[in-house]
Coordinates of C-alpha atoms in Angstrom, one line a residue:
Chain A
X25 CA -68.2 -25.6 25.4
X26 CA -71.2 -25.6 23.1
X27 CA -69.9 -28.6 21.2
X28 CA -69.4 -30.6 24.4
X29 CA -72.9 -30.0 25.5
X30 CA -74.3 -31.2 22.2
X31 CA -72.3 -34.5 22.2
X32 CA -74.7 -37.4 22.8
X33 CA -74.0 -39.9 25.6
X34 CA -72.0 -42.9 24.4
X35 CA -74.2 -45.9 23.7
X36 CA -73.5 -48.9 25.9
X37 CA -72.0 -51.6 23.7
X38 CA -73.0 -55.0 24.9
X39 CA -72.8 -56.8 21.6
X40 CA -71.3 -60.3 21.6
X41 CA -67.7 -60.2 20.3
X42 CA -67.7 -61.2 16.7
X43 CA -66.1 -64.4 15.3
X44 CA -63.3 -62.5 13.7
X45 CA -62.4 -60.7 16.9
X46 CA -62.3 -63.9 18.8
X47 CA -60.2 -65.5 16.1
X48 CA -57.8 -62.6 15.9
X49 CA -57.3 -62.5 19.7
X50 CA -56.8 -66.3 19.8
X51 CA -54.0 -66.0 17.2
X52 CA -52.3 -63.2 19.1
X53 CA -52.6 -65.3 22.3
X54 CA -51.1 -68.4 20.6
X55 CA -48.2 -66.2 19.3
X56 CA -47.4 -64.9 22.7
X57 CA -47.5 -68.4 24.3
X58 CA -45.2 -69.6 21.6
X59 CA -42.8 -66.8 22.2
X60 CA -42.8 -67.3 26.0
X61 CA -42.2 -71.1 25.7
X62 CA -39.2 -70.4 23.4
X63 CA -37.9 -67.7 25.7
X64 CA -38.0 -70.1 28.7
X65 CA -36.5 -73.0 26.8
X66 CA -33.6 -71.2 25.2
X67 CA -33.2 -67.7 26.7
X68 CA -29.8 -66.9 25.2
X69 CA -30.8 -68.0 21.6
X70 CA -34.0 -66.0 22.0
X71 CA -32.1 -62.8 22.9
X72 CA -29.7 -63.3 20.1
X73 CA -32.5 -63.8 17.6
X74 CA -34.2 -60.8 18.9
X75 CA -31.1 -58.7 18.1
X76 CA -30.9 -60.1 14.6
X77 CA -34.6 -59.2 14.1
X78 CA -33.9 -55.7 15.2
X79 CA -31.1 -55.4 12.7
X80 CA -33.1 -56.6 9.7
X81 CA -36.0 -54.5 10.9
X82 CA -33.8 -51.4 10.5
X83 CA -33.2 -52.2 6.9
X84 CA -36.9 -52.8 6.4
X85 CA -37.7 -49.6 8.2
X86 CA -35.7 -47.5 5.7
X87 CA -37.5 -49.0 2.8
X88 CA -40.9 -49.0 4.5
X89 CA -40.5 -45.2 5.2
X90 CA -40.2 -44.7 1.4
X91 CA -43.6 -46.4 0.8
X92 CA -45.2 -44.5 3.6
X93 CA -43.8 -41.0 2.6
X94 CA -45.0 -41.4 -1.0
X95 CA -48.4 -42.9 0.0
X96 CA -48.9 -40.1 2.5
X97 CA -48.5 -37.4 -0.2
X98 CA -50.0 -39.0 -3.3
X99 CA -52.1 -42.0 -2.0
X100 CA -50.0 -44.0 -4.4
X101 CA -48.4 -47.3 -3.6
X102 CA -45.1 -46.9 -5.4
X103 CA -44.5 -50.6 -6.4
X104 CA -41.3 -49.5 -8.0
X105 CA -39.8 -48.6 -4.7
X106 CA -38.4 -52.0 -3.9
X107 CA -36.6 -52.0 -7.2
X108 CA -35.1 -48.6 -6.5
X109 CA -33.8 -50.2 -3.4
X110 CA -32.3 -53.1 -5.4
X111 CA -30.6 -50.8 -7.8
X112 CA -29.2 -48.9 -4.8
X113 CA -27.8 -52.2 -3.5
X114 CA -26.2 -53.0 -6.9
X115 CA -24.9 -49.4 -7.2
X116 CA -23.4 -49.7 -3.7
X117 CA -21.7 -53.0 -4.5
X118 CA -20.2 -51.6 -7.7
X119 CA -19.1 -48.3 -6.2
X120 CA -17.5 -50.0 -3.1
X121 CA -15.5 -52.4 -5.2
X122 CA -14.7 -50.4 -8.4
X123 CA -14.6 -46.8 -7.2
X124 CA -13.2 -47.2 -3.7
X125 CA -11.4 -50.4 -4.5
X126 CA -12.5 -52.3 -1.4
X127 CA -11.7 -55.9 -1.1
X128 CA -13.2 -58.5 1.2
X129 CA -11.6 -58.8 4.6
X130 CA -10.0 -55.3 4.3
X131 CA -10.2 -53.2 7.5
X132 CA -9.1 -49.9 8.9
X133 CA -10.1 -46.3 8.6
X134 CA -10.1 -46.4 4.8
X135 CA -13.0 -48.9 4.9
X136 CA -15.1 -46.5 7.0
X137 CA -14.4 -43.6 4.7
X138 CA -15.2 -45.7 1.7
X139 CA -18.4 -47.0 3.2
X140 CA -19.5 -43.5 4.1
X141 CA -18.7 -42.3 0.5
X142 CA -20.6 -45.2 -0.9
X143 CA -23.6 -44.4 1.3
X144 CA -23.7 -40.8 0.0
X145 CA -23.4 -41.9 -3.6
X146 CA -26.1 -44.6 -3.2
X147 CA -28.5 -42.2 -1.5
X148 CA -27.9 -39.5 -4.2
X149 CA -28.3 -42.1 -7.0
X150 CA -31.5 -43.6 -5.6
X151 CA -33.0 -40.2 -4.7
X152 CA -32.4 -38.8 -8.2
X153 CA -33.7 -42.0 -9.7
X154 CA -36.9 -42.0 -7.6
X155 CA -37.6 -38.3 -8.3
X156 CA -37.0 -38.9 -12.1
X157 CA -39.5 -41.8 -12.0
X158 CA -42.1 -39.5 -10.4
X159 CA -41.5 -36.9 -13.1
X160 CA -41.6 -39.2 -16.0
X161 CA -44.2 -41.9 -15.0
X162 CA -46.5 -40.4 -12.3
X163 CA -46.7 -36.7 -12.8
X164 CA -48.4 -36.9 -16.2
X165 CA -51.1 -39.1 -14.5
X166 CA -51.6 -36.8 -11.5
X167 CA -55.3 -36.1 -12.5
X168 CA -56.0 -39.6 -13.9
X169 CA -58.0 -42.2 -11.9
X170 CA -56.0 -43.7 -9.1
X171 CA -55.7 -47.1 -10.8
X172 CA -53.6 -45.6 -13.7
X173 CA -50.5 -44.6 -11.7
X174 CA -50.8 -47.8 -9.7
X175 CA -50.5 -49.8 -12.9
X176 CA -47.7 -47.5 -14.1
X177 CA -45.9 -48.2 -10.9
X178 CA -46.0 -51.9 -11.5
X179 CA -44.7 -51.3 -15.0
X180 CA -41.8 -49.2 -13.7
X181 CA -41.0 -52.0 -11.2
X182 CA -40.6 -54.4 -14.1
X183 CA -38.5 -52.0 -16.1
X184 CA -36.1 -51.5 -13.1
X185 CA -35.9 -55.2 -12.5
X186 CA -34.9 -55.7 -16.1
X187 CA -32.3 -52.9 -15.8
X188 CA -30.9 -54.8 -12.9
X189 CA -31.0 -58.1 -14.9
X190 CA -29.3 -56.6 -17.9
X191 CA -26.7 -54.8 -15.7
X192 CA -25.6 -57.7 -13.4
X193 CA -27.1 -60.8 -15.0
X194 CA -29.5 -63.4 -13.5
X195 CA -27.2 -64.7 -10.7
X196 CA -26.4 -63.5 -7.3
X197 CA -23.5 -61.1 -7.4
X198 CA -21.0 -61.1 -4.5
X199 CA -20.5 -57.9 -2.5
X200 CA -17.2 -57.1 -0.9
X201 CA -17.3 -58.4 2.7
X202 CA -15.8 -55.5 4.7
X203 CA -18.0 -55.2 7.8
X204 CA -16.1 -56.6 10.7
X205 CA -17.7 -59.6 12.4
X206 CA -15.9 -59.3 15.7
X207 CA -18.0 -59.2 18.8
X208 CA -19.4 -56.0 20.3
X209 CA -20.4 -57.9 23.5
X210 CA -20.9 -61.3 24.8
X211 CA -23.2 -61.4 27.8
X212 CA -24.1 -64.8 29.1
X213 CA -23.7 -66.4 25.7
X214 CA -25.6 -63.7 24.0
X215 CA -23.3 -62.2 21.3
X216 CA -23.7 -59.2 19.0
X217 CA -21.4 -58.6 16.2
X218 CA -20.1 -55.3 14.7
X219 CA -21.6 -55.8 11.3
X220 CA -25.1 -55.8 12.9
X221 CA -24.4 -52.9 15.1
X222 CA -23.2 -50.8 12.1
X223 CA -26.5 -51.3 10.4
X224 CA -28.2 -49.9 13.5
X225 CA -25.6 -47.1 13.8
X226 CA -26.3 -45.9 10.3
X227 CA -30.1 -46.3 10.4
X228 CA -30.7 -44.4 13.6
X229 CA -29.1 -41.1 12.6
X230 CA -30.8 -41.3 9.2
X231 CA -34.2 -41.7 11.0
X232 CA -33.4 -38.8 13.3
X233 CA -32.5 -36.6 10.3
X234 CA -35.7 -37.6 8.6
X235 CA -37.8 -36.7 11.7
X236 CA -36.1 -33.3 11.9
X237 CA -36.6 -32.7 8.2
X238 CA -40.3 -33.4 8.3
X239 CA -41.1 -31.8 11.6
X240 CA -38.8 -28.7 11.7
X241 CA -37.9 -27.5 8.2
X242 CA -40.0 -25.4 5.8
X243 CA -39.8 -28.1 3.2
X244 CA -41.0 -30.7 5.7
X245 CA -44.0 -28.5 6.6
X246 CA -44.8 -28.2 2.9
X247 CA -44.7 -32.0 2.7
X248 CA -47.1 -32.4 5.7
X249 CA -49.4 -29.8 4.3
X250 CA -49.5 -31.3 0.8
X251 CA -50.2 -34.7 2.3
X252 CA -53.2 -33.3 4.1
X253 CA -54.7 -31.2 1.4
X254 CA -53.0 -30.6 -1.9
X255 CA -55.2 -27.8 -3.3
X256 CA -55.2 -25.9 0.0
X257 CA -51.4 -26.2 0.0
X258 CA -51.2 -24.7 -3.4
X259 CA -53.4 -21.8 -2.2
X260 CA -51.0 -21.2 0.7
X261 CA -48.2 -20.6 -1.9
X262 CA -46.6 -24.1 -1.6
X263 CA -45.1 -25.3 -4.8
X264 CA -46.8 -28.7 -4.8
X265 CA -44.9 -30.2 -7.7
X266 CA -41.6 -29.4 -6.1
X267 CA -42.8 -30.7 -2.8
X268 CA -43.8 -34.0 -4.4
X269 CA -40.4 -34.3 -6.2
X270 CA -38.7 -33.6 -2.9
X271 CA -40.7 -36.4 -1.2
X272 CA -39.7 -38.9 -3.9
X273 CA -36.1 -37.7 -3.6
X274 CA -36.1 -38.3 0.2
X275 CA -37.9 -41.7 -0.2
X276 CA -35.3 -42.7 -2.8
X277 CA -32.4 -41.6 -0.6
X278 CA -33.7 -43.8 2.2
X279 CA -33.9 -46.7 -0.2
X280 CA -30.4 -46.0 -1.3
X281 CA -29.2 -46.1 2.4
X282 CA -31.1 -49.4 2.8
X283 CA -29.5 -50.7 -0.4
X284 CA -26.0 -50.1 0.9
X285 CA -26.7 -51.6 4.3
X286 CA -28.3 -54.6 2.7
X287 CA -25.5 -55.1 0.3
X288 CA -22.8 -55.0 3.0
X289 CA -24.7 -56.9 5.6
X290 CA -26.1 -59.7 3.4
X291 CA -23.1 -59.5 0.9
X292 CA -25.1 -60.7 -2.1
X293 CA -27.5 -59.0 -4.5
X294 CA -29.8 -60.2 -7.2
X295 CA -32.1 -58.4 -9.6
X296 CA -35.3 -59.7 -8.0
X297 CA -34.5 -59.0 -4.4
X298 CA -36.0 -55.6 -4.6
X299 CA -39.4 -57.1 -5.4
X300 CA -39.3 -59.4 -2.4
X301 CA -37.9 -57.0 0.1
X302 CA -40.3 -54.3 -1.3
X303 CA -43.3 -56.5 -0.5
X304 CA -42.0 -57.1 3.0
X305 CA -41.4 -53.4 3.6
X306 CA -44.8 -52.6 2.1
X307 CA -46.4 -55.0 4.6
X308 CA -44.4 -53.3 7.4
X309 CA -45.8 -49.9 6.3
X310 CA -49.3 -51.2 6.3
X311 CA -48.8 -52.9 9.7
X312 CA -47.7 -49.6 11.2
X313 CA -50.4 -47.6 9.4
X314 CA -49.6 -46.5 5.9
X315 CA -48.8 -42.8 5.8
X316 CA -47.6 -42.8 9.4
X317 CA -43.8 -42.4 9.8
X318 CA -43.3 -43.8 13.3
X319 CA -45.7 -46.5 12.3
X320 CA -43.5 -47.6 9.4
X321 CA -40.5 -48.0 11.7
X322 CA -42.5 -49.9 14.3
X323 CA -44.1 -52.1 11.6
X324 CA -40.7 -52.8 10.1
X325 CA -39.2 -53.8 13.4
X326 CA -42.1 -56.1 14.1
X327 CA -41.8 -57.8 10.7
X328 CA -38.0 -58.1 11.3
X329 CA -38.6 -59.7 14.6
X330 CA -41.3 -62.0 13.3
X331 CA -39.0 -63.1 10.5
X332 CA -36.1 -63.7 12.8
X333 CA -38.2 -65.6 15.3
X334 CA -39.7 -67.7 12.6
X335 CA -36.4 -68.6 11.1
X336 CA -34.3 -68.9 14.2
X337 CA -36.3 -70.3 17.1
X338 CA -36.2 -74.0 17.6
X339 CA -39.4 -75.0 19.4
X340 CA -42.2 -75.4 16.8
X341 CA -41.0 -72.6 14.5
X342 CA -42.4 -72.9 11.0
X343 CA -38.9 -72.1 9.5
X344 CA -37.6 -70.0 6.7
X345 CA -39.7 -71.7 4.0
X346 CA -42.8 -70.2 5.6
X347 CA -41.4 -66.6 6.1
X348 CA -43.1 -65.1 3.1
X349 CA -46.4 -66.9 3.7
X350 CA -46.4 -65.6 7.3
X351 CA -45.5 -62.0 6.2
X352 CA -48.4 -61.9 3.8
X353 CA -50.8 -63.6 6.2
X354 CA -50.0 -60.7 8.5
X355 CA -50.7 -58.3 5.7
X356 CA -54.2 -59.9 5.2
X357 CA -54.9 -60.1 9.0
X358 CA -54.0 -56.4 9.4
X359 CA -56.2 -55.4 6.5
X360 CA -59.1 -57.4 8.0
X361 CA -58.8 -56.5 11.6
X362 CA -57.1 -53.1 11.7
X363 CA -56.8 -51.5 8.3
X364 CA -55.6 -48.3 9.8
X365 CA -52.5 -50.1 11.2
X366 CA -51.0 -50.2 14.6
X367 CA -50.4 -46.5 15.0
X368 CA -52.7 -45.2 12.3
X369 CA -55.7 -43.0 13.0
X370 CA -59.0 -43.3 11.2
X371 CA -59.0 -40.0 9.4
X372 CA -61.9 -38.8 7.3
X373 CA -59.7 -38.2 4.3
X374 CA -57.8 -41.5 4.7
X375 CA -61.0 -43.5 4.4
Chain B
X5 CA -52.1 -0.2 -11.3
X6 CA -50.6 1.1 -14.5
X7 CA -54.0 2.2 -15.5
X8 CA -54.0 4.7 -12.6
X9 CA -57.6 4.2 -11.8
X10 CA -56.9 1.7 -8.9
X11 CA -57.8 -1.3 -11.1
X12 CA -56.4 -4.3 -9.2
X13 CA -57.9 -7.4 -10.8
X14 CA -59.3 -7.6 -14.3
X15 CA -60.8 -10.7 -15.9
X16 CA -61.6 -10.3 -19.6
X17 CA -63.8 -12.8 -21.4
X18 CA -62.5 -15.8 -19.3
X19 CA -63.5 -19.3 -20.5
X20 CA -62.6 -22.1 -18.0
X21 CA -63.3 -25.8 -18.5
X22 CA -63.5 -28.9 -16.4
X23 CA -62.6 -31.5 -18.9
X24 CA -65.0 -30.9 -21.7
X25 CA -67.5 -29.0 -19.6
X26 CA -67.4 -25.2 -20.1
X27 CA -67.9 -23.9 -16.6
X28 CA -67.2 -20.2 -17.4
X29 CA -68.4 -19.0 -20.7
X30 CA -66.7 -15.6 -21.0
X31 CA -66.7 -13.8 -17.7
X32 CA -65.4 -10.2 -17.3
X33 CA -65.0 -8.9 -13.8
X34 CA -63.1 -5.9 -12.4
X35 CA -62.0 -5.4 -8.8
X36 CA -60.6 -2.0 -7.8
X37 CA -58.3 -1.3 -4.9
X38 CA -60.0 -1.0 -1.5
X39 CA -63.3 -2.4 -2.7
X40 CA -65.4 -5.3 -1.5
X41 CA -66.7 -7.0 -4.6
X42 CA -69.2 -9.9 -4.3
X43 CA -70.0 -12.6 -6.7
X44 CA -73.5 -14.0 -6.1
X45 CA -75.5 -16.7 -7.9
X46 CA -76.9 -20.2 -7.5
X47 CA -75.0 -23.4 -7.1
X48 CA -73.0 -24.2 -10.3
X49 CA -73.2 -20.7 -11.6
X50 CA -69.4 -20.6 -11.7
X51 CA -68.5 -18.6 -8.6
X52 CA -65.9 -21.0 -7.3
X53 CA -64.6 -21.7 -10.7
X54 CA -64.0 -18.0 -11.2
X55 CA -61.8 -18.1 -8.0
X56 CA -60.0 -21.2 -9.2
X57 CA -59.3 -19.4 -12.5
X58 CA -57.8 -16.5 -10.6
X59 CA -55.7 -18.5 -8.2
X60 CA -54.2 -20.7 -10.8
X61 CA -55.7 -24.0 -9.9
X62 CA -57.8 -24.1 -13.2
X63 CA -56.2 -22.1 -15.9
X64 CA -58.7 -20.5 -18.4
X65 CA -58.6 -21.9 -21.9
X66 CA -59.5 -18.4 -23.3
X67 CA -59.5 -14.9 -22.1
X68 CA -57.1 -13.1 -19.8
X69 CA -56.6 -12.3 -16.1
X70 CA -54.5 -9.4 -15.0
X71 CA -53.5 -8.5 -11.5
X72 CA -51.9 -5.1 -10.8
X73 CA -51.2 -4.8 -14.5
X74 CA -49.4 -8.2 -14.8
X75 CA -50.8 -11.1 -16.7
X76 CA -51.5 -14.0 -14.4
X77 CA -53.7 -16.0 -16.8
X78 CA -51.4 -19.0 -16.7
X79 CA -49.5 -18.3 -13.5
X80 CA -48.9 -21.2 -11.1
X81 CA -50.9 -21.1 -7.8
X82 CA -47.8 -20.5 -5.7
X83 CA -46.7 -17.5 -7.8
X84 CA -50.2 -16.0 -7.6
X85 CA -49.9 -16.2 -3.8
X86 CA -46.6 -14.5 -4.0
X87 CA -48.0 -11.6 -6.0
X88 CA -50.5 -10.9 -3.1
X89 CA -53.7 -12.9 -3.7
X90 CA -54.7 -15.2 -0.8
X91 CA -57.8 -17.3 -0.5
X92 CA -60.0 -18.9 2.1
X93 CA -61.5 -21.8 0.1
X94 CA -64.9 -23.2 0.1
X95 CA -65.4 -25.8 2.8
X96 CA -62.5 -24.2 4.8
X97 CA -59.9 -26.8 3.7
X98 CA -57.8 -26.5 6.8
X99 CA -54.9 -28.9 7.5
X100 CA -56.9 -31.1 9.9
X101 CA -53.9 -32.8 11.6
X102 CA -52.0 -29.5 12.2
X103 CA -52.7 -27.2 15.2
X104 CA -54.5 -23.9 14.7
X105 CA -51.1 -22.2 15.2
X106 CA -49.5 -24.3 12.5
X107 CA -52.4 -23.7 10.1
X108 CA -51.9 -20.0 10.5
X109 CA -48.2 -20.4 10.0
X110 CA -48.9 -22.2 6.7
X111 CA -50.8 -19.1 5.5
X112 CA -47.5 -17.2 5.8
X113 CA -45.5 -19.9 3.9
X114 CA -44.2 -17.5 1.3
X115 CA -43.0 -14.9 3.8
X116 CA -39.7 -14.7 5.4
X117 CA -40.1 -11.7 7.7
X118 CA -40.5 -13.3 11.1
X119 CA -41.4 -10.1 12.8
X120 CA -44.2 -9.3 10.4
X121 CA -45.5 -12.8 10.7
X122 CA -45.7 -12.5 14.4
X123 CA -47.5 -9.1 14.1
X124 CA -50.0 -10.6 11.7
X125 CA -50.5 -13.6 14.0
X126 CA -51.3 -11.2 16.8
X127 CA -53.7 -9.3 14.5
X128 CA -55.5 -12.5 13.6
X129 CA -55.8 -13.4 17.3
X130 CA -57.2 -9.9 17.9
X131 CA -59.8 -10.4 15.2
X132 CA -60.7 -13.9 16.4
X133 CA -59.9 -14.2 20.2
X134 CA -61.4 -17.7 20.0
X135 CA -58.5 -18.9 17.9
X136 CA -56.0 -17.8 20.5
X137 CA -57.8 -20.0 23.1
X138 CA -57.6 -22.9 20.7
X139 CA -54.2 -22.3 19.2
X140 CA -52.7 -25.7 20.2
X141 CA -55.8 -27.7 19.2
X142 CA -55.8 -29.7 16.0
X143 CA -57.8 -27.8 13.3
X144 CA -59.8 -30.9 12.5
X145 CA -61.4 -30.8 16.0
X146 CA -62.7 -27.2 15.8
X147 CA -66.3 -26.4 15.4
X148 CA -67.5 -25.1 12.0
X149 CA -67.5 -21.5 13.0
X150 CA -64.0 -21.7 14.5
X151 CA -62.7 -23.5 11.4
X152 CA -64.1 -20.6 9.3
X153 CA -62.3 -18.1 11.5
X154 CA -59.1 -20.2 11.2
X155 CA -59.4 -20.3 7.4
X156 CA -59.9 -16.6 7.1
X157 CA -57.1 -16.0 9.5
X158 CA -54.8 -18.3 7.6
X159 CA -55.5 -16.4 4.4
X160 CA -54.8 -13.1 6.2
X161 CA -51.4 -14.5 7.3
X162 CA -50.2 -14.1 3.7
X163 CA -50.7 -10.3 4.2
X164 CA -52.5 -10.3 0.8
X165 CA -53.4 -7.3 -1.3
X166 CA -56.5 -9.2 -2.5
X167 CA -58.3 -11.6 -0.2
X168 CA -60.7 -14.0 -1.9
X169 CA -63.3 -15.6 0.4
X170 CA -65.3 -18.5 -0.9
X171 CA -68.6 -19.1 0.9
X172 CA -67.4 -17.9 4.3
X173 CA -70.9 -18.2 5.8
X174 CA -71.7 -21.6 4.6
X175 CA -73.0 -24.0 7.3
X176 CA -72.6 -21.5 10.1
X177 CA -75.0 -20.6 12.9
X178 CA -76.5 -17.1 12.4
X179 CA -74.4 -15.6 15.2
X180 CA -71.2 -16.8 13.6
X181 CA -72.3 -15.5 10.2
X182 CA -72.7 -12.0 11.6
X183 CA -69.4 -12.2 13.3
X184 CA -67.7 -13.3 10.0
X185 CA -69.3 -10.5 8.0
X186 CA -68.3 -7.9 10.7
X187 CA -64.7 -9.2 10.3
X188 CA -64.8 -8.9 6.6
X189 CA -65.7 -5.2 6.8
X190 CA -63.1 -4.7 9.5
X191 CA -60.3 -6.4 7.4
X192 CA -61.4 -4.3 4.4
X193 CA -61.2 -1.1 6.5
X194 CA -57.7 -2.0 7.4
X195 CA -56.8 -1.8 3.7
X196 CA -57.3 -5.3 2.2
X197 CA -59.3 -5.5 -1.0
X198 CA -61.9 -8.3 -0.9
X199 CA -63.5 -10.5 -3.5
X200 CA -66.4 -12.3 -1.8
X201 CA -68.2 -15.3 -3.1
X202 CA -71.5 -15.9 -1.3
X203 CA -74.8 -17.7 -1.5
X204 CA -76.1 -15.5 1.3
X205 CA -76.7 -12.7 -1.2
X206 CA -78.5 -10.5 1.3
X207 CA -75.5 -10.2 3.7
X208 CA -73.0 -10.1 0.8
X209 CA -74.7 -7.1 -0.8
X210 CA -74.9 -5.4 2.5
X211 CA -71.2 -5.3 3.0
X212 CA -70.1 -5.0 -0.7
X213 CA -69.6 -1.9 -2.7
X214 CA -70.3 -3.7 -6.0
X215 CA -71.6 -7.0 -7.1
X216 CA -71.8 -9.4 -10.0
X217 CA -74.6 -11.9 -10.5
X218 CA -73.5 -15.1 -12.2
X219 CA -75.8 -17.4 -14.0
X220 CA -74.6 -20.6 -15.7
X221 CA -71.1 -19.4 -16.3
X222 CA -71.9 -15.9 -17.5
X223 CA -72.3 -12.5 -15.8
X224 CA -76.0 -11.8 -15.8
X225 CA -75.9 -8.5 -13.9
X226 CA -73.2 -6.2 -12.8
X227 CA -73.9 -3.1 -10.7
X228 CA -73.4 -1.2 -7.4
X229 CA -74.4 -3.4 -4.5
X230 CA -77.1 -0.9 -3.5
X231 CA -78.6 -1.0 -7.0
X232 CA -78.6 -4.8 -7.0
X233 CA -80.4 -4.8 -3.7
X234 CA -83.2 -2.8 -5.4
X235 CA -83.2 -4.8 -8.6
X236 CA -86.5 -6.6 -9.0
X237 CA -85.0 -9.8 -10.5
X238 CA -82.3 -10.1 -7.8
X239 CA -84.8 -9.5 -5.0
X240 CA -87.0 -12.3 -6.4
X241 CA -84.3 -14.9 -7.2
X242 CA -81.6 -14.4 -4.7
X243 CA -83.0 -12.5 -1.8
X244 CA -86.2 -14.4 -1.5
X245 CA -88.4 -11.3 -1.4
X246 CA -91.5 -10.8 -3.4

């Protein structure tokens, strides 16, 4: 009550809108006009491309969450995360073909069991790998200036890329093509195939599990507390080192799930794909508000949609050559206009 | 308590460093069961560093710290909490995006006895009815006084044997300061030993049984609180009397 009385009246803002605000709003307006024109011209294509965007957005979301989880707790951009994802995809390709003996075109219950088994192995592998990276490369630098672990992360990224290169060579490796491409539905010419639906069907439970883990469990509470104040968490009796390890484990496991989905959906993997997809997922995390879990998912779906619209729409779309430029232009625009992201709050400690 | 004289916490010749800076240059402090002991001294005298040495956030390079007869010199912070030492840190350090209720729950992180936790929650709300009114509010939106209550309540939720309070009166309106000190006495009467770090030496010496005056990382004076109140030098330097 006292605090409310003390609050000064809000000053009336009558400043002229700045050049950057006008520019940003113009861009958004143009984008919306472009989307509406495309929607009117080719409604069924538009809907189909929208669904494709949602599907790739799901894979981006799993990777983006890893960036956001780790950033939230250590304020570290884990540049090696994309490469953990890449190794997860390679691991999935190898396990599916060699361990479970899947071959392209195979179908039946065996395939589902094998895919599920591969998912578990990929998640365990990437989770362990990520936690190990933290232990070896980041933990000794916990009290060093922030730039030091950042540079180490880039170093680890190169190491993992070269591990991938040494393991599978410089060319694309084929992944067994087992996801059925039959149609789930065909409404007015808008089709959706099973291989896309499966990506969504695996992503959604993983996301629900993550929310439950962070919101409801003791370990999740420890994660949230450590992200907000590390010293105070230690004073509450939280084992901070173990909590950080656990966070990297979860982030890695999400990257492993993304790796499997990517391998099966795109059906080819190369050593440098983690770097590219990692940057896209990082942009998604920044777009949603880095450190914010729902934001990472929203950002990833936005980026997935933007990419799909850019590559799929026919009326004045820049096309796939421009995808990366557009994604990074978005990164820059977000950092200029709304550095806290779509869902982020400006917090005193977030700066 | 192997010594049998109720000695709870014992710091012997503790040297603690921040990098190459020696913040504590050989500090020896005793806290006996049931006492309120206060550490007073100017900024940078080493009061907070002493607490950080005890709670395991800054391990001493030399010297020893024993709690109830066990050596905790190099114990990790979470194991120190488990042994029964809880702290309300300087500047409150609440979890700003958690509600008051969640903050209090975090204080009981090490405990598994749901019934006991609920009892202690009720006890904290009894001590600070204001917190009950604000229990669903995010801690970051509380006023300074309410945040301090929440920080003390959070430390109490660990049901500690030793409660360490770092500058509980800092930045508070006089009416809140009095309320906080009343609570400290109340909590102590209920059986919790208290180690109180304060810049407000006058209030601290009023409630404490014994006190230590720290100066640039060493113990300059150690005596009964009453005696320190009368001490010429303390009165001049810390109580602002002439």
